[in-house]
Coordinates of N, CA and C in Angstrom, one line a residue:
M1 N 0.8 -1.2 0.0 CA 0.0 0.0 0.0 C 0.9 1.2 0.0
M2 N 0.5 2.3 -0.7 CA 1.2 3.5 -0.7 C 0.9 4.2 0.7
K3 N 1.9 4.5 1.4 CA 1.8 5.1 2.7 C 2.0 6.6 2.6
A4 N 1.1 7.3 3.4 CA 1.1 8.8 3.3 C 1.4 9.4 4.7
N5 N 2.3 10.3 4.7 CA 2.6 11.1 5.9 C 1.9 12.5 5.6
T6 N 0.8 12.7 6.3 CA 0.0 13.9 5.9 C 0.8 15.2 6.2
E7 N 1.7 15.2 7.1 CA 2.4 16.5 7.3 C 3.4 16.8 6.2
S8 N 4.0 15.7 5.7 CA 5.0 16.0 4.6 C 4.5 16.0 3.2
L9 N 3.3 15.4 3.0 CA 2.8 15.3 1.6 C 1.9 16.5 1.2
Y10 N 1.4 17.2 2.2 CA 0.7 18.5 1.8 C 1.8 19.5 1.6
D11 N 2.6 19.3 0.5 CA 3.8 20.0 0.4 C 3.8 21.2 -0.6
A12 N 3.0 21.1 -1.6 CA 3.2 22.2 -2.6 C 2.0 23.1 -2.7
V13 N 0.8 22.6 -2.7 CA -0.4 23.4 -2.8 C -1.5 22.9 -1.9
E14 N -2.5 23.7 -1.7 CA -3.7 23.3 -0.9 C -4.6 22.4 -1.8
L15 N -5.5 21.7 -1.2 CA -6.4 20.8 -1.9 C -7.2 21.5 -2.9
A16 N -7.7 22.7 -2.6 CA -8.6 23.4 -3.5 C -7.9 23.7 -4.8
S17 N -6.6 23.8 -4.8 CA -5.8 24.2 -6.0 C -5.8 23.1 -7.0
V18 N -6.0 21.8 -6.6 CA -6.0 20.7 -7.5 C -7.4 20.2 -7.9
I19 N -8.4 20.8 -7.4 CA -9.8 20.5 -7.7 C -10.3 21.5 -8.8
S20 N -10.7 21.0 -9.9 CA -11.1 21.9 -11.0 C -12.4 21.4 -11.6
T21 N -13.4 20.9 -10.8 CA -14.6 20.4 -11.2 C -15.4 21.4 -12.0
G22 N -15.3 22.7 -11.7 CA -16.1 23.7 -12.4 C -15.7 23.8 -13.9
E23 N -14.5 23.3 -14.3 CA -14.1 23.3 -15.7 C -15.0 22.4 -16.5
L24 N -15.6 21.4 -15.9 CA -16.4 20.5 -16.7 C -17.6 21.2 -17.4
M25 N -18.2 22.1 -16.7 CA -19.3 22.8 -17.2 C -18.9 24.0 -18.2
R26 N -17.7 24.4 -18.1 CA -17.2 25.5 -18.9 C -16.7 25.0 -20.3
R27 N -16.3 23.8 -20.3 CA -15.8 23.3 -21.6 C -16.9 22.8 -22.5
P28 N -16.7 22.9 -23.8 CA -17.7 22.4 -24.8 C -17.9 20.9 -24.5
A29 N -19.1 20.5 -24.4 CA -19.4 19.1 -24.2 C -19.5 18.3 -25.5
R30 N -18.9 17.2 -25.6 CA -19.0 16.3 -26.8 C -20.4 15.8 -26.9
L31 N -20.8 15.3 -28.1 CA -22.1 14.7 -28.2 C -22.2 13.4 -27.6
P32 N -23.3 13.1 -26.9 CA -23.4 11.8 -26.3 C -23.5 10.6 -27.3
D33 N -23.0 9.5 -26.9 CA -23.0 8.3 -27.7 C -24.0 7.3 -27.0
H34 N -25.3 7.6 -27.2 CA -26.3 6.8 -26.5 C -26.3 5.3 -26.9
A35 N -26.0 5.1 -28.2 CA -26.0 3.7 -28.7 C -24.8 2.9 -28.1
G36 N -23.7 3.6 -28.0 CA -22.5 2.9 -27.4 C -22.7 2.7 -25.9
E37 N -23.3 3.7 -25.3 CA -23.6 3.5 -23.8 C -24.6 2.4 -23.6
S38 N -25.6 2.3 -24.4 CA -26.6 1.3 -24.3 C -26.0 -0.1 -24.4
R39 N -25.2 -0.3 -25.4 CA -24.5 -1.5 -25.7 C -23.6 -1.9 -24.5
A40 N -22.9 -1.0 -23.9 CA -22.0 -1.2 -22.8 C -22.8 -1.7 -21.6
L41 N -24.0 -1.0 -21.3 CA -24.8 -1.4 -20.2 C -25.4 -2.8 -20.3
V42 N -25.8 -3.1 -21.6 CA -26.3 -4.5 -21.8 C -25.3 -5.5 -21.5
A43 N -24.0 -5.2 -22.0 CA -22.9 -6.2 -21.8 C -22.6 -6.3 -20.4
L44 N -22.7 -5.2 -19.6 CA -22.4 -5.3 -18.2 C -23.5 -6.1 -17.5
A45 N -24.7 -5.9 -17.8 CA -25.8 -6.6 -17.2 C -25.7 -8.1 -17.5
Q46 N -25.3 -8.5 -18.7 CA -25.0 -9.9 -19.0 C -23.9 -10.5 -18.2
A47 N -22.8 -9.7 -18.0 CA -21.7 -10.1 -17.2 C -22.0 -10.4 -15.8
M48 N -23.0 -9.6 -15.3 CA -23.4 -9.8 -13.9 C -23.8 -11.2 -13.6
S49 N -24.5 -11.8 -14.6 CA -25.0 -13.1 -14.3 C -24.1 -14.2 -14.9
N50 N -23.4 -13.9 -16.0 CA -22.6 -14.9 -16.7 C -21.2 -15.0 -16.2
S51 N -20.6 -13.9 -15.9 CA -19.2 -13.9 -15.5 C -18.9 -12.9 -14.4
P52 N -19.5 -13.0 -13.2 CA -19.4 -12.0 -12.1 C -17.9 -11.8 -11.7
E53 N -17.1 -12.8 -11.9 CA -15.7 -12.6 -11.5 C -15.0 -11.5 -12.4
R54 N -15.6 -11.2 -13.6 CA -15.0 -10.3 -14.5 C -15.7 -8.9 -14.5
I55 N -16.7 -8.8 -13.7 CA -17.6 -7.6 -13.8 C -16.9 -6.3 -13.6
L56 N -16.0 -6.2 -12.6 CA -15.3 -5.0 -12.4 C -14.3 -4.6 -13.5
Q57 N -13.7 -5.6 -14.1 CA -12.8 -5.3 -15.2 C -13.6 -4.8 -16.4
Q58 N -14.7 -5.4 -16.7 CA -15.5 -5.0 -17.8 C -16.1 -3.6 -17.5
L59 N -16.4 -3.3 -16.3 CA -16.9 -2.0 -15.9 C -15.9 -0.9 -16.2
V60 N -14.6 -1.1 -15.8 CA -13.6 -0.1 -16.0 C -13.2 0.0 -17.5
E61 N -13.3 -1.1 -18.2 CA -13.0 -1.0 -19.7 C -14.1 -0.2 -20.3
A62 N -15.4 -0.4 -19.9 CA -16.5 0.4 -20.4 C -16.3 1.9 -20.1
A63 N -15.9 2.2 -18.9 CA -15.7 3.6 -18.5 C -14.6 4.2 -19.4
M64 N -13.5 3.5 -19.6 CA -12.4 4.1 -20.4 C -12.9 4.3 -21.8
T65 N -13.6 3.4 -22.4 CA -14.1 3.5 -23.8 C -15.1 4.7 -23.9
L66 N -16.1 4.7 -23.1 CA -17.2 5.6 -23.2 C -16.7 7.1 -22.9
C67 N -15.7 7.2 -22.0 CA -15.2 8.5 -21.6 C -13.9 8.9 -22.4
R68 N -13.5 8.0 -23.3 CA -12.4 8.2 -24.1 C -11.1 8.6 -23.3
A69 N -11.0 7.9 -22.2 CA -9.9 8.1 -21.2 C -8.7 7.3 -21.6
Q70 N -7.6 7.6 -21.0 CA -6.4 6.9 -21.3 C -6.1 5.8 -20.2
S71 N -6.8 5.9 -19.1 CA -6.8 4.9 -18.0 C -8.2 5.0 -17.3
A72 N -8.6 3.9 -16.7 CA -9.8 3.9 -15.9 C -9.7 2.8 -14.9
G73 N -10.3 3.1 -13.7 CA -10.2 2.1 -12.7 C -11.3 2.2 -11.6
I74 N -11.3 1.3 -10.7 CA -12.3 1.3 -9.6 C -11.5 1.2 -8.3
S75 N -11.9 2.0 -7.3 CA -11.3 1.9 -5.9 C -12.3 1.4 -5.0
M76 N -12.0 0.4 -4.2 CA -12.9 -0.2 -3.2 C -12.4 0.1 -1.8
L77 N -13.2 0.6 -1.0 CA -12.8 0.9 0.4 C -12.7 -0.3 1.3
D78 N -11.6 -0.4 2.0 CA -11.4 -1.3 3.1 C -11.4 -0.5 4.4
A79 N -12.5 -0.3 5.0 CA -12.6 0.6 6.1 C -11.8 0.1 7.3
E80 N -11.7 -1.2 7.5 CA -11.0 -1.7 8.6 C -9.5 -1.4 8.5
K81 N -8.9 -1.4 7.3 CA -7.5 -1.2 7.1 C -7.3 0.3 6.8
G82 N -8.3 1.1 6.6 CA -8.1 2.5 6.3 C -7.5 2.7 5.0
R83 N -7.9 2.0 4.0 CA -7.3 2.2 2.6 C -8.2 1.8 1.5
F84 N -7.9 2.2 0.3 CA -8.6 1.8 -0.9 C -7.7 0.8 -1.6
L85 N -8.4 -0.1 -2.3 CA -7.7 -1.1 -3.2 C -8.2 -0.9 -4.6
W86 N -7.3 -1.0 -5.6 CA -7.7 -0.9 -7.0 C -7.7 -2.3 -7.5
P87 N -8.9 -2.9 -7.5 CA -9.0 -4.3 -8.0 C -9.1 -4.5 -9.5
A88 N -9.4 -3.4 -10.2 CA -9.5 -3.5 -11.7 C -9.1 -2.1 -12.3
I89 N -8.3 -2.2 -13.3 CA -7.8 -1.0 -14.0 C -7.7 -1.4 -15.5
A90 N -8.0 -0.4 -16.4 CA -7.8 -0.6 -17.8 C -6.9 0.5 -18.3
G91 N -6.3 0.3 -19.4 CA -5.5 1.3 -20.1 C -4.0 1.4 -19.6
A92 N -3.5 2.6 -19.7 CA -2.0 2.8 -19.4 C -1.6 2.4 -18.0
W93 N -2.6 2.5 -17.1 CA -2.3 2.2 -15.7 C -2.5 0.7 -15.3
S94 N -2.8 -0.2 -16.3 CA -3.2 -1.5 -16.0 C -2.2 -2.3 -15.1
M95 N -0.9 -1.9 -15.2 CA 0.1 -2.5 -14.3 C 0.0 -2.2 -12.9
H96 N -0.8 -1.2 -12.5 CA -1.0 -0.8 -11.1 C -2.1 -1.5 -10.4
V97 N -2.8 -2.5 -11.0 CA -3.9 -3.2 -10.4 C -3.4 -3.8 -9.1
G98 N -4.2 -3.7 -8.0 CA -3.9 -4.2 -6.7 C -3.2 -3.2 -5.8
I99 N -2.9 -2.0 -6.3 CA -2.3 -1.0 -5.4 C -3.2 -0.5 -4.3
G100 N -2.7 -0.2 -3.2 CA -3.5 0.4 -2.1 C -3.2 1.9 -1.9
T101 N -4.2 2.7 -1.6 CA -4.0 4.1 -1.4 C -4.7 4.5 -0.1
P102 N -4.2 5.6 0.6 CA -4.8 5.9 1.9 C -6.2 6.4 1.8
R103 N -7.0 6.0 2.8 CA -8.4 6.4 2.9 C -8.5 7.9 3.2
D104 N -7.7 8.4 4.0 CA -7.9 9.8 4.5 C -6.9 10.8 3.9
F105 N -6.2 10.4 2.8 CA -5.3 11.4 2.2 C -5.2 11.0 0.7
G106 N -6.1 11.5 -0.1 CA -6.0 11.2 -1.5 C -7.3 11.6 -2.2
P107 N -7.3 11.6 -3.5 CA -8.5 11.9 -4.3 C -9.7 11.1 -3.9
C108 N -9.5 9.8 -3.8 CA -10.7 8.9 -3.5 C -11.3 9.2 -2.2
G109 N -10.5 9.4 -1.2 CA -11.1 9.8 0.1 C -11.8 11.1 0.1
T110 N -11.3 12.0 -0.6 CA -11.9 13.4 -0.8 C -13.3 13.2 -1.4
V111 N -13.4 12.4 -2.4 CA -14.6 12.2 -3.1 C -15.7 11.5 -2.2
L112 N -15.2 10.5 -1.4 CA -16.2 9.9 -0.5 C -16.6 10.8 0.6
D113 N -15.7 11.7 1.1 CA -16.0 12.6 2.1 C -17.1 13.6 1.6
R114 N -16.9 14.1 0.4 CA -17.8 15.1 -0.1 C -19.1 14.5 -0.8
R115 N -19.0 13.2 -1.1 CA -20.1 12.5 -1.8 C -20.5 13.2 -3.1
E116 N -19.5 13.5 -3.9 CA -19.8 14.2 -5.2 C -18.7 13.9 -6.1
A117 N -19.0 14.0 -7.4 CA -18.0 13.9 -8.5 C -17.0 15.0 -8.4
L118 N -15.7 14.7 -8.6 CA -14.7 15.7 -8.6 C -13.7 15.5 -9.7
L119 N -13.3 16.6 -10.3 CA -12.2 16.6 -11.3 C -10.9 17.1 -10.6
F120 N -9.9 16.3 -10.7 CA -8.6 16.7 -10.2 C -7.6 17.0 -11.3
S121 N -6.8 18.1 -11.2 CA -5.8 18.4 -12.1 C -4.4 18.3 -11.4
R122 N -3.6 17.5 -12.0 CA -2.2 17.2 -11.4 C -2.3 17.1 -9.9
P123 N -3.0 16.1 -9.4 CA -3.3 15.9 -8.0 C -2.0 15.6 -7.2
E124 N -0.9 15.2 -7.8 CA 0.3 14.9 -7.1 C 0.9 16.2 -6.5
R125 N 0.5 17.4 -6.9 CA 0.9 18.6 -6.3 C 0.5 18.7 -4.9
C126 N -0.6 18.1 -4.6 CA -1.1 18.1 -3.2 C -0.8 16.7 -2.5
F127 N -1.1 15.7 -3.2 CA -0.8 14.3 -2.7 C 0.5 13.8 -3.2
G128 N 1.6 14.1 -2.6 CA 2.9 13.9 -3.1 C 3.2 12.4 -3.5
Y129 N 2.6 11.5 -2.9 CA 2.9 10.1 -3.2 C 2.4 9.7 -4.6
L130 N 1.5 10.4 -5.1 CA 1.0 10.1 -6.5 C 2.0 10.4 -7.6
S131 N 3.1 11.2 -7.2 CA 4.1 11.5 -8.2 C 4.9 10.2 -8.6
A132 N 4.8 9.1 -7.8 CA 5.4 7.9 -8.1 C 4.7 7.0 -9.1
V133 N 3.4 7.4 -9.4 CA 2.6 6.7 -10.3 C 2.9 7.1 -11.8
T134 N 3.2 6.2 -12.6 CA 3.4 6.5 -14.0 C 2.5 5.7 -14.9
P135 N 2.1 6.3 -16.1 CA 2.3 7.7 -16.5 C 1.5 8.6 -15.5
R136 N 2.0 9.8 -15.5 CA 1.4 10.8 -14.5 C 0.0 11.1 -14.8
I137 N -0.7 11.7 -13.8 CA -2.1 12.1 -13.9 C -2.1 13.6 -14.4
D138 N -2.7 13.8 -15.6 CA -2.9 15.2 -15.9 C -4.3 15.6 -15.4
E139 N -5.3 14.8 -15.7 CA -6.6 15.0 -15.1 C -7.2 13.7 -14.7
A140 N -7.9 13.7 -13.6 CA -8.6 12.5 -13.1 C -10.1 12.9 -12.7
L141 N -11.0 12.2 -13.2 CA -12.4 12.5 -12.9 C -12.9 11.3 -12.1
L142 N -13.4 11.5 -10.9 CA -13.8 10.5 -10.0 C -15.3 10.7 -9.5
I143 N -16.0 9.6 -9.4 CA -17.4 9.7 -8.9 C -17.5 8.6 -7.8
P144 N -18.3 8.9 -6.7 CA -18.5 7.9 -5.7 C -19.6 6.9 -6.1
F145 N -19.5 5.7 -5.6 CA -20.6 4.8 -5.8 C -21.0 4.2 -4.4
Y146 N -22.3 3.7 -4.3 CA -22.9 3.5 -3.0 C -23.5 2.1 -2.9
V147 N -23.5 1.6 -1.7 CA -24.3 0.4 -1.4 C -25.1 0.7 -0.1
G148 N -26.4 0.6 -0.2 CA -27.2 0.9 1.0 C -27.2 2.3 1.4
G149 N -26.9 3.2 0.5 CA -26.8 4.6 0.8 C -25.5 5.1 1.3
E150 N -24.6 4.2 1.5 CA -23.2 4.5 2.0 C -22.2 4.4 0.9
P151 N -21.3 5.4 0.8 CA -20.2 5.4 -0.2 C -19.2 4.3 0.1
V152 N -18.9 3.4 -0.9 CA -18.0 2.3 -0.6 C -16.8 2.3 -1.6
G153 N -16.8 3.2 -2.5 CA -15.7 3.3 -3.4 C -15.9 4.4 -4.5
T154 N -14.9 4.4 -5.4 CA -15.0 5.4 -6.5 C -14.7 4.7 -7.8
L155 N -15.3 5.3 -8.9 CA -15.0 4.9 -10.2 C -14.4 6.1 -10.9
W156 N -13.3 5.9 -11.6 CA -12.5 7.0 -12.1 C -11.9 6.8 -13.5
V157 N -11.7 7.9 -14.2 CA -11.0 7.9 -15.5 C -9.9 8.9 -15.4
V158 N -8.8 8.6 -16.1 CA -7.6 9.5 -16.1 C -7.2 9.9 -17.5
A159 N -6.8 11.1 -17.6 CA -6.1 11.6 -18.8 C -4.6 11.8 -18.4
H160 N -3.7 11.3 -19.2 CA -2.3 11.4 -18.8 C -1.6 12.5 -19.5
D161 N -2.2 13.2 -20.4 CA -1.6 14.4 -21.1 C -2.7 15.3 -21.5
E162 N -2.3 16.4 -22.1 CA -3.2 17.5 -22.4 C -4.0 17.2 -23.7
S163 N -3.8 16.0 -24.3 CA -4.6 15.7 -25.5 C -6.0 15.3 -25.2
R164 N -6.3 15.1 -23.9 CA -7.6 14.7 -23.5 C -8.1 15.6 -22.4
R165 N -9.3 16.2 -22.5 CA -9.9 17.0 -21.5 C -11.3 16.5 -21.2
F166 N -11.6 16.2 -20.0 CA -13.0 15.7 -19.7 C -14.0 16.9 -19.6
D167 N -15.2 16.5 -19.9 CA -16.3 17.6 -19.9 C -17.5 17.0 -19.2
S168 N -18.6 17.8 -19.3 CA -19.8 17.4 -18.5 C -20.4 16.1 -19.0
E169 N -20.2 15.8 -20.3 CA -20.7 14.5 -20.8 C -20.0 13.3 -20.2
D170 N -18.7 13.5 -20.0 CA -18.0 12.4 -19.3 C -18.5 12.2 -17.9
M171 N -18.8 13.3 -17.2 CA -19.3 13.2 -15.8 C -20.7 12.5 -15.9
R172 N -21.5 12.8 -16.8 CA -22.8 12.2 -16.9 C -22.7 10.7 -17.1
V173 N -21.8 10.3 -18.1 CA -21.6 8.9 -18.4 C -21.0 8.1 -17.2
L174 N -20.0 8.8 -16.5 CA -19.4 8.1 -15.4 C -20.4 8.0 -14.2
T175 N -21.2 9.0 -14.0 CA -22.2 8.9 -13.0 C -23.2 7.7 -13.3
S176 N -23.6 7.6 -14.5 CA -24.4 6.5 -14.9 C -23.8 5.1 -14.6
L177 N -22.5 5.0 -15.0 CA -21.8 3.8 -14.7 C -21.6 3.6 -13.2
G178 N -21.5 4.7 -12.4 CA -21.3 4.6 -11.0 C -22.5 3.9 -10.3
T179 N -23.7 4.2 -10.9 CA -24.9 3.5 -10.3 C -24.8 2.0 -10.5
F180 N -24.3 1.6 -11.7 CA -24.0 0.2 -12.0 C -22.9 -0.4 -11.1
A181 N -21.9 0.5 -10.7 CA -20.8 0.0 -9.9 C -21.3 -0.6 -8.6
G182 N -22.3 0.1 -8.0 CA -22.8 -0.4 -6.7 C -23.3 -1.8 -6.8
L183 N -24.1 -2.0 -7.9 CA -24.6 -3.4 -8.1 C -23.5 -4.4 -8.4
A184 N -22.5 -4.0 -9.2 CA -21.4 -4.9 -9.5 C -20.7 -5.2 -8.2
Y185 N -20.5 -4.3 -7.3 CA -19.8 -4.5 -6.1 C -20.5 -5.5 -5.2
Q186 N -21.8 -5.4 -5.1 CA -22.6 -6.4 -4.4 C -22.6 -7.8 -5.0
T187 N -22.7 -7.8 -6.3 CA -22.7 -9.1 -7.1 C -21.3 -9.8 -6.9
L188 N -20.2 -9.0 -7.0 CA -18.9 -9.7 -6.8 C -18.7 -10.2 -5.4
R189 N -19.2 -9.4 -4.4 CA -19.1 -9.9 -3.0 C -19.8 -11.2 -2.8
S190 N -21.0 -11.2 -3.3 CA -21.8 -12.5 -3.2 C -21.2 -13.6 -3.9
W191 N -20.7 -13.4 -5.1 CA -20.0 -14.5 -5.8 C -18.7 -14.9 -5.1
T192 N -18.0 -14.0 -4.6 CA -16.7 -14.3 -3.9 C -17.0 -15.2 -2.7
A193 N -18.1 -14.8 -2.0 CA -18.4 -15.6 -0.8 C -18.8 -17.0 -1.0
S194 N -19.3 -17.3 -2.2 CA -19.8 -18.6 -2.6 C -18.8 -19.4 -3.5
A195 N -17.9 -18.7 -4.2 CA -17.0 -19.4 -5.1 C -15.9 -20.2 -4.4
P196 N -15.4 -21.2 -5.0 CA -14.2 -21.9 -4.5 C -13.1 -20.9 -4.4
R197 N -12.3 -21.0 -3.4 CA -11.2 -20.1 -3.1 C -10.3 -19.9 -4.3
A198 N -10.0 -21.0 -5.0 CA -9.0 -20.9 -6.1 C -9.6 -20.1 -7.3
Q199 N -10.9 -19.9 -7.3 CA -11.5 -19.1 -8.4 C -11.7 -17.6 -8.1
R200 N -11.5 -17.3 -6.8 CA -11.8 -15.9 -6.4 C -10.8 -14.9 -7.0
P201 N -11.3 -13.7 -7.4 CA -10.4 -12.7 -8.0 C -9.6 -12.1 -6.9
M202 N -8.5 -11.5 -7.3 CA -7.7 -10.6 -6.3 C -7.2 -11.5 -5.2
Q203 N -6.7 -12.7 -5.4 CA -6.1 -13.5 -4.3 C -4.7 -13.1 -4.3
Q204 N -4.3 -12.1 -3.5 CA -3.0 -11.6 -3.5 C -2.5 -11.6 -2.0
A205 N -1.2 -11.6 -1.9 CA -0.7 -11.5 -0.5 C -1.0 -10.2 0.2
G206 N -1.2 -9.2 -0.6 CA -1.5 -7.9 0.0 C -1.3 -6.8 -1.1
P207 N -1.7 -5.6 -0.8 CA -1.5 -4.5 -1.8 C -0.1 -4.2 -2.0
R208 N 0.3 -3.8 -3.2 CA 1.7 -3.5 -3.5 C 1.9 -2.0 -3.4
A209 N 3.1 -1.7 -3.2 CA 3.5 -0.3 -3.1 C 4.0 0.2 -4.5
I210 N 3.7 1.4 -4.9 CA 4.2 1.9 -6.1 C 5.6 2.5 -5.8
S211 N 6.5 2.1 -6.6 CA 7.9 2.7 -6.5 C 8.4 3.3 -7.8

């Protein structure tokens, strides 16, 4: 797990300086792809019953495709250990699957605390440990997802350079997928509880540190 010292990592700028959610509404929004979104949701619904062990990976792949992102992933909260785990990632960050990040010091924790979608610009300026993640984050759009009315994780998309800028349409799509993420989370937990141990996803010794 990536460990954070909150005194040393709030080093360059304040949190407000890396949150740029207001830009989403100021930027020209791309046209929605309702057909592509519908196909993705149908495929996800089928995966819920046919291959629940793959549902999170299919979800992040759909998020990356529909939002035209360069990476996408899901963070699931482990409240007892005070951390998030990234169990599924698509795109340029796929090698970082299984990484842990702090609950109380990072973009995911901020999104859960505020219970709203947030756009971060170069967040490593505030959360210094993120500078070890490559390729770097230019923009990251995160939304919380819920189970029983409580936030249990985030779904996110990342742009690694200035060639991609997220807009209000991306927030709409990601929010729609976030509703599905809560169902996927519950489905995977039920499947994991009943599946033979050898078939369970994410059977790892523990979260890895990014170096």
